[in-house]
Short mmCIF file of N, CA and C in Angstrom, two decimals:
data_model
loop_
_atom_site.label_atom_id
_atom_site.label_comp_id
_atom_site.label_asym_id
_atom_site.label_seq_id
_atom_site.Cartn_x
_atom_site.Cartn_y
_atom_site.Cartn_z
N UNK A 27 137.09 -68.96 162.61
CA UNK A 27 135.84 -69.66 162.90
C UNK A 27 135.12 -69.00 164.07
N UNK A 28 133.82 -68.87 163.94
CA UNK A 28 133.03 -68.33 165.04
C UNK A 28 132.03 -69.39 165.50
N UNK A 29 131.72 -69.34 166.78
CA UNK A 29 130.70 -70.23 167.33
C UNK A 29 129.56 -69.38 167.86
N UNK A 30 128.35 -69.71 167.41
CA UNK A 30 127.16 -69.00 167.85
C UNK A 30 126.38 -69.95 168.76
N UNK A 31 125.98 -69.46 169.92
CA UNK A 31 125.18 -70.27 170.82
C UNK A 31 123.84 -69.58 171.01
N UNK A 32 122.78 -70.28 170.63
CA UNK A 32 121.43 -69.73 170.73
C UNK A 32 120.65 -70.55 171.75
N UNK A 33 120.18 -69.90 172.79
CA UNK A 33 119.33 -70.54 173.80
C UNK A 33 117.89 -70.12 173.54
N UNK A 34 117.01 -71.09 173.46
CA UNK A 34 115.60 -70.84 173.19
C UNK A 34 114.78 -71.36 174.37
N UNK A 35 113.94 -70.50 174.91
CA UNK A 35 113.18 -70.87 176.11
C UNK A 35 111.74 -70.41 175.90
N UNK A 36 110.77 -71.19 176.38
CA UNK A 36 109.38 -70.75 176.33
C UNK A 36 109.24 -69.45 177.09
N UNK A 37 108.38 -68.56 176.60
CA UNK A 37 108.12 -67.32 177.31
C UNK A 37 107.58 -67.65 178.70
N UNK A 38 107.84 -66.78 179.68
CA UNK A 38 107.44 -67.09 181.06
C UNK A 38 105.94 -67.38 181.22
N UNK A 39 105.12 -66.76 180.39
CA UNK A 39 103.68 -66.94 180.56
C UNK A 39 103.15 -68.22 179.88
N UNK A 40 104.03 -68.93 179.16
CA UNK A 40 103.61 -70.16 178.48
C UNK A 40 103.85 -71.35 179.40
N UNK A 41 102.83 -72.20 179.56
CA UNK A 41 102.94 -73.39 180.39
C UNK A 41 103.99 -74.33 179.80
N UNK A 42 104.80 -74.93 180.66
CA UNK A 42 105.88 -75.81 180.22
C UNK A 42 105.69 -77.19 180.85
N UNK A 43 104.91 -78.06 180.19
CA UNK A 43 104.62 -79.37 180.81
C UNK A 43 105.86 -80.24 180.98
N UNK A 44 106.83 -80.12 180.06
CA UNK A 44 108.06 -80.91 180.23
C UNK A 44 108.80 -80.47 181.48
N UNK A 45 108.90 -79.15 181.64
CA UNK A 45 109.55 -78.63 182.83
C UNK A 45 108.83 -79.06 184.10
N UNK A 46 107.51 -79.05 184.04
CA UNK A 46 106.72 -79.45 185.20
C UNK A 46 106.97 -80.93 185.55
N UNK A 47 107.08 -81.76 184.50
CA UNK A 47 107.35 -83.19 184.73
C UNK A 47 108.72 -83.37 185.37
N UNK A 48 109.71 -82.61 184.90
CA UNK A 48 111.05 -82.72 185.47
C UNK A 48 111.03 -82.24 186.93
N UNK A 49 110.28 -81.17 187.20
CA UNK A 49 110.18 -80.67 188.58
C UNK A 49 109.63 -81.76 189.50
N UNK A 50 108.58 -82.44 189.04
CA UNK A 50 108.02 -83.53 189.85
C UNK A 50 109.02 -84.65 190.07
N UNK A 51 109.74 -85.00 189.01
CA UNK A 51 110.70 -86.11 189.11
C UNK A 51 111.85 -85.76 190.06
N UNK A 52 112.34 -84.52 189.99
CA UNK A 52 113.42 -84.11 190.89
C UNK A 52 112.97 -84.24 192.34
N UNK A 53 111.74 -83.82 192.62
CA UNK A 53 111.22 -83.94 193.98
C UNK A 53 111.10 -85.38 194.44
N UNK A 54 110.56 -86.24 193.56
CA UNK A 54 110.40 -87.66 193.91
C UNK A 54 111.74 -88.32 194.14
N UNK A 55 112.78 -87.84 193.46
CA UNK A 55 114.12 -88.44 193.60
C UNK A 55 114.90 -87.80 194.75
N UNK A 56 114.23 -86.95 195.53
CA UNK A 56 114.84 -86.52 196.78
C UNK A 56 115.37 -85.10 196.83
N UNK A 57 115.25 -84.36 195.71
CA UNK A 57 115.76 -82.99 195.72
C UNK A 57 114.66 -82.06 196.24
N UNK A 58 114.82 -81.57 197.44
CA UNK A 58 113.79 -80.73 198.07
C UNK A 58 113.91 -79.29 197.59
N UNK A 59 112.78 -78.58 197.62
CA UNK A 59 112.80 -77.14 197.43
C UNK A 59 112.89 -76.66 196.00
N UNK A 60 112.56 -77.51 195.02
CA UNK A 60 112.58 -77.06 193.63
C UNK A 60 111.30 -76.27 193.36
N UNK A 61 111.42 -75.00 193.03
CA UNK A 61 110.24 -74.15 192.87
C UNK A 61 109.80 -73.99 191.42
N UNK A 62 110.73 -74.20 190.46
CA UNK A 62 110.34 -74.07 189.06
C UNK A 62 111.39 -74.73 188.18
N UNK A 63 110.93 -75.34 187.10
CA UNK A 63 111.84 -75.89 186.09
C UNK A 63 111.31 -75.50 184.73
N UNK A 64 112.18 -75.00 183.88
CA UNK A 64 111.81 -74.70 182.49
C UNK A 64 112.79 -75.46 181.59
N UNK A 65 112.24 -76.05 180.53
CA UNK A 65 113.09 -76.78 179.59
C UNK A 65 113.12 -76.05 178.26
N UNK A 66 114.30 -75.78 177.76
CA UNK A 66 114.44 -75.12 176.48
C UNK A 66 115.40 -75.86 175.57
N UNK A 67 115.74 -75.19 174.47
CA UNK A 67 116.65 -75.77 173.48
C UNK A 67 117.92 -74.94 173.41
N UNK A 68 119.00 -75.59 173.04
CA UNK A 68 120.25 -74.86 172.82
C UNK A 68 120.85 -75.32 171.49
N UNK A 69 121.19 -74.35 170.66
CA UNK A 69 121.85 -74.64 169.39
C UNK A 69 123.28 -74.12 169.44
N UNK A 70 124.21 -74.96 168.99
CA UNK A 70 125.61 -74.55 168.84
C UNK A 70 125.92 -74.56 167.35
N UNK A 71 126.24 -73.41 166.81
CA UNK A 71 126.39 -73.25 165.37
C UNK A 71 127.81 -72.77 165.07
N UNK A 72 128.55 -73.57 164.32
CA UNK A 72 129.91 -73.19 163.93
C UNK A 72 129.88 -72.62 162.52
N UNK A 73 130.49 -71.47 162.34
CA UNK A 73 130.55 -70.87 161.01
C UNK A 73 131.98 -70.49 160.66
N UNK A 74 132.27 -70.54 159.37
CA UNK A 74 133.60 -70.16 158.88
C UNK A 74 133.82 -68.67 159.04
N UNK A 75 135.06 -68.30 159.28
CA UNK A 75 135.45 -66.90 159.26
C UNK A 75 134.86 -66.12 160.43
N UNK A 76 134.88 -64.81 160.26
CA UNK A 76 134.38 -63.92 161.30
C UNK A 76 132.91 -63.62 161.01
N UNK A 77 132.09 -63.68 162.03
CA UNK A 77 130.65 -63.42 161.83
C UNK A 77 130.38 -61.97 162.21
N UNK A 78 130.12 -61.14 161.21
CA UNK A 78 129.91 -59.72 161.45
C UNK A 78 129.05 -59.13 160.34
N UNK A 79 128.63 -57.92 160.51
CA UNK A 79 127.89 -57.20 159.47
C UNK A 79 126.61 -57.91 159.08
N UNK A 80 126.38 -58.02 157.74
CA UNK A 80 125.14 -58.59 157.23
C UNK A 80 124.95 -60.04 157.67
N UNK A 81 126.07 -60.78 157.73
CA UNK A 81 125.96 -62.20 158.07
C UNK A 81 125.56 -62.37 159.54
N UNK A 82 126.08 -61.50 160.39
CA UNK A 82 125.68 -61.54 161.80
C UNK A 82 124.21 -61.14 161.94
N UNK A 83 123.79 -60.13 161.18
CA UNK A 83 122.39 -59.69 161.25
C UNK A 83 121.46 -60.81 160.77
N UNK A 84 121.87 -61.52 159.70
CA UNK A 84 121.06 -62.63 159.20
C UNK A 84 120.99 -63.75 160.23
N UNK A 85 122.12 -64.06 160.86
CA UNK A 85 122.13 -65.10 161.89
C UNK A 85 121.14 -64.74 163.00
N UNK A 86 121.15 -63.48 163.40
CA UNK A 86 120.25 -63.07 164.50
C UNK A 86 118.79 -63.17 164.06
N UNK A 87 118.52 -62.78 162.80
CA UNK A 87 117.15 -62.87 162.30
C UNK A 87 116.69 -64.33 162.27
N UNK A 88 117.58 -65.23 161.80
CA UNK A 88 117.20 -66.64 161.70
C UNK A 88 117.06 -67.28 163.08
N UNK A 89 117.82 -66.79 164.06
CA UNK A 89 117.65 -67.30 165.42
C UNK A 89 116.24 -67.00 165.92
N UNK A 90 115.70 -65.85 165.50
CA UNK A 90 114.37 -65.47 165.94
C UNK A 90 113.24 -66.04 165.11
N UNK A 91 113.56 -66.50 163.88
CA UNK A 91 112.49 -66.96 162.99
C UNK A 91 112.56 -68.45 162.67
N UNK A 92 113.77 -69.00 162.62
CA UNK A 92 113.91 -70.43 162.30
C UNK A 92 114.13 -71.25 163.56
N UNK A 93 115.03 -70.79 164.42
CA UNK A 93 115.40 -71.59 165.60
C UNK A 93 114.39 -71.44 166.73
N UNK A 94 113.65 -70.37 166.73
CA UNK A 94 112.65 -70.19 167.78
C UNK A 94 111.34 -69.72 167.16
N UNK A 95 110.29 -69.89 167.90
CA UNK A 95 108.95 -69.46 167.49
C UNK A 95 108.61 -68.20 168.29
N UNK A 96 108.64 -67.04 167.62
CA UNK A 96 108.51 -65.79 168.37
C UNK A 96 107.17 -65.62 169.09
N UNK A 97 106.19 -66.43 168.73
CA UNK A 97 104.90 -66.33 169.40
C UNK A 97 104.98 -66.87 170.84
N UNK A 98 105.74 -67.94 171.01
CA UNK A 98 105.75 -68.59 172.33
C UNK A 98 107.13 -68.68 172.96
N UNK A 99 108.18 -68.30 172.22
CA UNK A 99 109.54 -68.51 172.74
C UNK A 99 110.37 -67.23 172.70
N UNK A 100 111.27 -67.12 173.65
CA UNK A 100 112.30 -66.08 173.65
C UNK A 100 113.64 -66.74 173.33
N UNK A 101 114.55 -65.97 172.75
CA UNK A 101 115.88 -66.54 172.53
C UNK A 101 116.95 -65.54 172.96
N UNK A 102 118.10 -66.08 173.32
CA UNK A 102 119.28 -65.26 173.51
C UNK A 102 120.37 -65.84 172.61
N UNK A 103 121.19 -64.97 172.08
CA UNK A 103 122.24 -65.41 171.16
C UNK A 103 123.56 -64.78 171.58
N UNK A 104 124.61 -65.59 171.63
CA UNK A 104 125.93 -65.03 171.88
C UNK A 104 126.91 -65.61 170.86
N UNK A 105 127.91 -64.82 170.53
CA UNK A 105 128.88 -65.21 169.51
C UNK A 105 130.26 -65.24 170.13
N UNK A 106 130.94 -66.36 169.95
CA UNK A 106 132.35 -66.47 170.37
C UNK A 106 133.18 -66.48 169.10
N UNK A 107 133.90 -65.39 168.83
CA UNK A 107 134.67 -65.32 167.57
C UNK A 107 135.98 -66.10 167.71
N UNK B 178 117.48 -68.03 197.14
CA UNK B 178 117.12 -68.83 195.97
C UNK B 178 118.34 -69.03 195.07
N UNK B 179 118.46 -70.23 194.56
CA UNK B 179 119.55 -70.51 193.61
C UNK B 179 118.94 -70.93 192.28
N UNK B 180 119.64 -70.62 191.22
CA UNK B 180 119.22 -71.06 189.89
C UNK B 180 120.30 -71.97 189.32
N UNK B 181 119.87 -73.14 188.87
CA UNK B 181 120.79 -74.11 188.27
C UNK B 181 120.48 -74.16 186.78
N UNK B 182 121.51 -74.06 185.98
CA UNK B 182 121.34 -74.17 184.53
C UNK B 182 122.12 -75.38 184.05
N UNK B 183 121.40 -76.32 183.45
CA UNK B 183 122.01 -77.55 182.95
C UNK B 183 121.88 -77.57 181.44
N UNK B 184 123.01 -77.63 180.75
CA UNK B 184 123.02 -77.75 179.29
C UNK B 184 123.33 -79.20 178.95
N UNK B 185 122.53 -79.79 178.10
CA UNK B 185 122.71 -81.19 177.71
C UNK B 185 122.92 -81.24 176.20
N UNK B 186 123.99 -81.87 175.78
CA UNK B 186 124.33 -81.91 174.35
C UNK B 186 124.72 -83.34 173.99
N UNK B 187 124.35 -83.77 172.80
CA UNK B 187 124.80 -85.09 172.33
C UNK B 187 126.33 -85.13 172.32
N UNK B 188 126.89 -86.29 172.66
CA UNK B 188 128.35 -86.42 172.58
C UNK B 188 128.79 -86.18 171.14
N UNK B 189 130.02 -85.67 170.97
CA UNK B 189 130.48 -85.30 169.62
C UNK B 189 130.41 -86.45 168.62
N UNK B 190 130.59 -87.69 169.08
CA UNK B 190 130.63 -88.82 168.13
C UNK B 190 129.23 -89.32 167.77
N UNK B 191 128.19 -88.75 168.41
CA UNK B 191 126.82 -89.18 168.12
C UNK B 191 126.23 -88.30 167.03
N UNK B 192 125.67 -88.94 166.01
CA UNK B 192 125.04 -88.21 164.90
C UNK B 192 123.86 -87.38 165.41
N UNK B 193 123.72 -86.16 164.90
CA UNK B 193 122.66 -85.25 165.37
C UNK B 193 121.80 -84.84 164.17
N UNK B 194 120.79 -85.64 163.84
CA UNK B 194 119.99 -85.33 162.64
C UNK B 194 119.24 -84.01 162.74
N UNK B 195 118.81 -83.63 163.93
CA UNK B 195 118.13 -82.33 164.08
C UNK B 195 119.10 -81.20 163.75
N UNK B 196 120.31 -81.29 164.30
CA UNK B 196 121.32 -80.28 164.01
C UNK B 196 121.64 -80.22 162.52
N UNK B 197 121.70 -81.40 161.89
CA UNK B 197 122.00 -81.45 160.47
C UNK B 197 120.88 -80.78 159.65
N UNK B 198 119.63 -80.99 160.08
CA UNK B 198 118.50 -80.36 159.39
C UNK B 198 118.56 -78.84 159.53
N UNK B 199 118.91 -78.36 160.72
CA UNK B 199 119.03 -76.91 160.94
C UNK B 199 120.16 -76.35 160.09
N UNK B 200 121.27 -77.09 160.02
CA UNK B 200 122.41 -76.64 159.20
C UNK B 200 121.98 -76.46 157.75
N UNK B 201 121.22 -77.43 157.22
CA UNK B 201 120.74 -77.32 155.85
C UNK B 201 119.81 -76.13 155.67
N UNK B 202 118.93 -75.93 156.63
CA UNK B 202 117.97 -74.82 156.53
C UNK B 202 118.67 -73.47 156.59
N UNK B 203 119.66 -73.32 157.47
CA UNK B 203 120.39 -72.06 157.57
C UNK B 203 121.05 -71.74 156.23
N UNK B 204 121.63 -72.75 155.59
CA UNK B 204 122.26 -72.55 154.28
C UNK B 204 121.25 -72.14 153.22
N UNK B 205 120.12 -72.84 153.20
CA UNK B 205 119.09 -72.52 152.19
C UNK B 205 118.54 -71.11 152.39
N UNK B 206 118.54 -70.64 153.64
CA UNK B 206 118.00 -69.32 153.94
C UNK B 206 119.07 -68.23 153.79
N UNK B 207 120.24 -68.61 153.28
CA UNK B 207 121.21 -67.60 152.88
C UNK B 207 122.40 -67.41 153.79
N UNK B 208 122.50 -68.18 154.87
CA UNK B 208 123.65 -68.02 155.77
C UNK B 208 124.78 -68.92 155.28
N UNK B 209 125.80 -68.31 154.71
CA UNK B 209 126.91 -69.07 154.13
C UNK B 209 127.90 -69.50 155.21
N UNK B 210 128.59 -70.60 154.95
CA UNK B 210 129.74 -70.99 155.76
C UNK B 210 129.41 -71.66 157.08
N UNK B 211 128.22 -72.23 157.20
CA UNK B 211 127.90 -72.96 158.43
C UNK B 211 128.54 -74.34 158.35
N UNK B 212 129.44 -74.65 159.26
CA UNK B 212 130.18 -75.91 159.17
C UNK B 212 129.60 -77.00 160.08
N UNK B 213 128.90 -76.62 161.13
CA UNK B 213 128.33 -77.64 162.02
C UNK B 213 127.23 -77.01 162.87
N UNK B 214 126.18 -77.78 163.14
CA UNK B 214 125.14 -77.35 164.08
C UNK B 214 124.83 -78.53 164.99
N UNK B 215 124.78 -78.28 166.28
CA UNK B 215 124.36 -79.31 167.24
C UNK B 215 123.19 -78.74 168.01
N UNK B 216 122.18 -79.58 168.24
CA UNK B 216 121.02 -79.13 169.01
C UNK B 216 120.95 -79.89 170.33
N UNK B 217 120.86 -79.16 171.41
CA UNK B 217 120.78 -79.78 172.73
C UNK B 217 119.62 -79.23 173.53
N UNK B 218 119.61 -79.58 174.82
CA UNK B 218 118.55 -79.14 175.72
C UNK B 218 119.15 -78.26 176.80
N UNK B 219 118.32 -77.37 177.31
CA UNK B 219 118.75 -76.54 178.44
C UNK B 219 117.65 -76.55 179.50
N UNK B 220 118.03 -76.84 180.73
CA UNK B 220 117.10 -76.81 181.85
C UNK B 220 117.46 -75.65 182.77
N UNK B 221 116.46 -74.88 183.17
CA UNK B 221 116.63 -73.84 184.18
C UNK B 221 115.84 -74.27 185.41
N UNK B 222 116.53 -74.49 186.50
CA UNK B 222 115.93 -75.07 187.71
C UNK B 222 116.09 -74.08 188.86
N UNK B 223 114.98 -73.63 189.41
CA UNK B 223 115.03 -72.71 190.55
C UNK B 223 114.80 -73.52 191.83
N UNK B 224 115.66 -73.31 192.81
CA UNK B 224 115.50 -74.02 194.09
C UNK B 224 115.54 -73.01 195.23
N UNK B 225 114.81 -73.35 196.29
CA UNK B 225 114.80 -72.52 197.50
C UNK B 225 116.16 -72.55 198.19
N UNK B 226 116.51 -71.46 198.82
CA UNK B 226 117.68 -71.43 199.68
C UNK B 226 118.99 -71.54 198.91
N UNK B 227 120.04 -71.87 199.64
CA UNK B 227 121.37 -72.01 199.05
C UNK B 227 121.58 -73.47 198.68
N UNK B 228 122.08 -73.69 197.47
CA UNK B 228 122.31 -75.06 197.01
C UNK B 228 123.76 -75.42 197.29
N UNK B 229 123.98 -76.29 198.28
CA UNK B 229 125.35 -76.66 198.65
C UNK B 229 125.34 -78.03 199.29
N UNK B 230 126.52 -78.57 199.52
CA UNK B 230 126.65 -79.84 200.24
C UNK B 230 125.92 -80.97 199.53
N UNK B 231 125.18 -81.76 200.34
CA UNK B 231 124.52 -82.96 199.82
C UNK B 231 123.50 -82.61 198.73
N UNK B 232 122.81 -81.47 198.90
CA UNK B 232 121.77 -81.11 197.94
C UNK B 232 122.40 -80.74 196.59
N UNK B 233 123.55 -80.07 196.64
CA UNK B 233 124.26 -79.75 195.40
C UNK B 233 124.77 -81.03 194.73
N UNK B 234 125.28 -81.96 195.56
CA UNK B 234 125.78 -83.22 195.01
C UNK B 234 124.64 -84.01 194.36
N UNK B 235 123.46 -84.01 195.01
CA UNK B 235 122.31 -84.72 194.44
C UNK B 235 121.88 -84.07 193.14
N UNK B 236 121.84 -82.73 193.11
CA UNK B 236 121.47 -82.03 191.88
C UNK B 236 122.41 -82.43 190.74
N UNK B 237 123.70 -82.49 191.04
CA UNK B 237 124.67 -82.84 190.00
C UNK B 237 124.46 -84.29 189.53
N UNK B 238 124.17 -85.18 190.48
CA UNK B 238 123.94 -86.57 190.10
C UNK B 238 122.70 -86.69 189.22
N UNK B 239 121.64 -85.96 189.59
CA UNK B 239 120.39 -86.03 188.81
C UNK B 239 120.55 -85.39 187.43
N UNK B 240 121.40 -84.37 187.35
CA UNK B 240 121.67 -83.78 186.03
C UNK B 240 122.28 -84.82 185.09
N UNK B 241 123.09 -85.72 185.66
CA UNK B 241 123.75 -86.74 184.85
C UNK B 241 122.90 -87.98 184.62
N UNK B 242 121.87 -88.18 185.46
CA UNK B 242 121.10 -89.43 185.35
C UNK B 242 119.66 -89.21 184.91
N UNK B 243 119.08 -88.07 185.30
CA UNK B 243 117.67 -87.80 184.94
C UNK B 243 117.58 -86.85 183.74
N UNK B 244 118.36 -85.77 183.80
CA UNK B 244 118.24 -84.75 182.76
C UNK B 244 119.00 -85.11 181.50
N UNK B 245 119.98 -85.98 181.62
CA UNK B 245 120.74 -86.39 180.44
C UNK B 245 120.91 -87.90 180.45
N UNK B 246 121.21 -88.43 179.29
CA UNK B 246 121.47 -89.86 179.13
C UNK B 246 122.97 -90.03 178.98
N UNK B 247 123.64 -90.56 180.01
CA UNK B 247 125.11 -90.58 179.99
C UNK B 247 125.70 -91.42 178.87
N UNK B 248 124.90 -92.27 178.25
CA UNK B 248 125.43 -93.10 177.16
C UNK B 248 125.68 -92.25 175.91
N UNK B 249 124.80 -91.29 175.67
CA UNK B 249 124.91 -90.54 174.41
C UNK B 249 125.04 -89.03 174.60
N UNK B 250 124.92 -88.54 175.84
CA UNK B 250 124.91 -87.09 176.05
C UNK B 250 125.94 -86.66 177.11
N UNK B 251 126.46 -85.47 176.93
CA UNK B 251 127.27 -84.80 177.94
C UNK B 251 126.45 -83.66 178.53
N UNK B 252 126.75 -83.30 179.77
CA UNK B 252 126.06 -82.14 180.34
C UNK B 252 127.05 -81.23 181.03
N UNK B 253 126.68 -79.97 181.10
CA UNK B 253 127.40 -79.02 181.95
C UNK B 253 126.37 -78.39 182.87
N UNK B 254 126.79 -78.09 184.08
CA UNK B 254 125.88 -77.53 185.07
C UNK B 254 126.55 -76.34 185.73
N UNK B 255 125.80 -75.24 185.85
CA UNK B 255 126.33 -74.10 186.60
C UNK B 255 125.25 -73.60 187.55
N UNK B 256 125.69 -73.07 188.68
CA UNK B 256 124.77 -72.64 189.72
C UNK B 256 124.97 -71.15 189.96
N UNK B 257 123.85 -70.41 189.92
CA UNK B 257 123.87 -68.98 190.26
C UNK B 257 123.17 -68.85 191.60
N UNK B 258 123.92 -68.58 192.67
CA UNK B 258 123.31 -68.52 194.01
C UNK B 258 122.60 -67.19 194.21
#
C-alpha cells in the first residue's frame, strides 16, 4: 500500500481572504507578530500496491488537474510507499 | 521569522464526503486501486521572531481551538524556525 499526500495552496500572488481572516483572529486572540497566513487543502490518498510508472504519472497529473486548479493554485505531492 | 504549518484532518471515524467524491473521481479518471481519500486543511502561518515559550504554547492552543474543531478534527503542528 502506498500513501500519497497532496498539499494544495493558492499561488503567492492570489489573495487569500480565508487566510487573512485567520490572521486577524490569531491577533485578536493574543498571538502577536503574525505576518502572513495562507490556507490550503491537503489530500491523503491510499492506494493498493506500489505506486510507480504510469500509475504514478497519472496520480501526479490528476493532482495538478483534479485536486488543484493550475490557474490559481500550486501543489506539492509526496508518496510514502 | 518562524513558519508554523498546521494540518487539520477529520478524525478517522468521521465520514468525509469530499474525500469520497475525490476517490470516485480518481477511479473514473483511470487511477485504479484507490482505497481511501481524506481531505483536510493546511495552514501556513508566518510569525516574527522566534516562536517559543508562551507564544508557542498559545499557537498550539489556537491550532486546536481556532484552526480545528476538536470534536471532529485532529491537527498536527510543526514549526520551522
